[in-house]
């Protein structure tokens, strides 16, 4: 690598350790730090309405969920059409505690970080269990196995009275050092909590991919027989990939439960699973920054289409019918267009922009 | 210099002139409300005409200066597509906009937001008539009798009109959700209180397009009455199958055949449009005045629909009437606050709602609330489908539901 640690004009690595740096240059680190400062600082400067704060919180939760899905889909090369069910497992883990000990019990309101981690572990356990068919199944067959898990999850929730048959199970307001987090601070509070988790988990994924466990995922994705010949255990790796994805999903589910102060079955349906898949594809499979781009793009598109439908509604009497068509149409169209023209997702645009700015004014 | 002063003076005169004409027009206040419902997506067959009803009523209020003093109502209507998360987002947006009353929709969405309603102390008028919405809730004002009142009322109707010495054998055909299950539970409680019916089977329907096996099973078990608590489409499928199999009762309670009955969202002109002649003899409990009754109320509903170019389907839908009623309740609360010389705030509207008593042309009875009563129209009409329209048999109030509520 160049002696100048601020700018990199090419690949000058001389050791594996150098190649495994989180930030290649000081400039990268500085930009990232500034970006984090802005992300954490702007709510203190600009007041934002609850509606937009809720949208932002939602995007961040989706990022946590897509992190898990991308590990499974992008890095391990396995497929899951039941990711929303894993998110649901996390949410219903919190809801189950509320059902047993009460929504305002001190464990729910004060020890919520523990509950969030426990929800992640529950997700991981279920993930590992559902991952067992991955030992024998591949591609379409594995997709159907995960789809069946989604169906079983929905059936269970809808028919068990313990889970209120899918209707809302309430979750109490949490406490912080300053006391109970009230309604006025609720969304801002969770913004900071989820953002912190996104950063921590993001670094977790980044570092995981440097370890032998992370490399195992990629090796099994590229060729599981070759990985086996090299001494890895493809079966175990696949189960472990499902467990990892389940953990992230479980954490996302618990965050969803706390953010919405309740758990209802509608948020974890097959439709939501398809949404997570779309986010992973649009963001860019097998890339770290794609995890962030996908949820932002899909959620942003959703709201823009909604506003566009309302705008159209001012001029057309059949506005509701336009809205019916526009949402699924735009959603499907975006996925199809990305699969056709940019299968590497938005992350590839980011890569192009980055390499262009690094090499500028030279083209090569 | 002089010309500059003249120019300023002339400009001042123009501004005064313009303001003189614009001020009276904009003197009225605008009261913000918010409505979120499923105009599209699941249950939009009900949500779509409901939205049209509310929209038309608010247009009418604004165009006719119904509130007086040039005051207007601004009620954006949002399509949440029956997604609770989206409903929550809209609700937060409406709160940011400073709405006075929230007009909500689905059972699930209302249950999900129940705690929020109480926390922010905002009056809510739902389109769902699920009994659970008013349990431990102070701010939800149910426009009409609940689904439980419908179901228990229909069970009472069965016991009163059943011929024969045996206990009426009843099956429930319900939606697989709290919306469907709640009224079943309340009917079971009414049975525990002494109501003389026996529930032989409960069917939570899926999306099957053939009910042959189910209907034959019910007949073989000796079921005579089927109470439906779901939406129109599955009921239409079941009625069509029953007609095909020849198991539909020709008269009420005919032995060896099935008499079908249903609560609010299972009937109406849309059911007849879906099931045609298979609907004949279907008994339906509802708190709305139907256009097929051709009375003064029905004429007013049709006039409103005609005024805003609504098609016949929407105009004759009881869900169109339901939308009008929800909008009327909010409007009346504002009007009452104005008449009492109170500032139109959430708190005062809440107080007004608790004193409300008015007659709506779309409802089967007067809309009344009190400090303890959260159901507007207690009266239910029992309708029967005859010759392609629903005709009123009687109006009544359920007796057993009072016992069920007392024991809650």
XYZ file of C-alpha atoms in Angstrom, chain B residues 15 23 28 44 109-110 125 193 203 212 218 254-255 306 334 339 361-362 387 402:
20
model
C -54.304 45.578 -0.535
C -61.407 38.152 4.665
C -64.185 30.564 9.111
C -61.528 -2.853 0.759
C -55.418 -1.577 13.754
C -57.630 -0.262 16.530
C -64.525 6.676 15.828
C -76.001 -16.996 31.240
C -65.892 -23.248 11.423
C -69.650 -28.867 0.142
C -73.342 -29.565 9.414
C -86.881 -25.712 8.353
C -85.894 -29.135 9.704
C -76.055 11.530 -6.391
C -67.820 20.026 16.585
C -73.202 25.766 20.159
C -80.577 9.460 8.451
C -78.306 6.467 7.883
C -86.697 -10.848 -4.058
C -76.122 -6.697 28.797
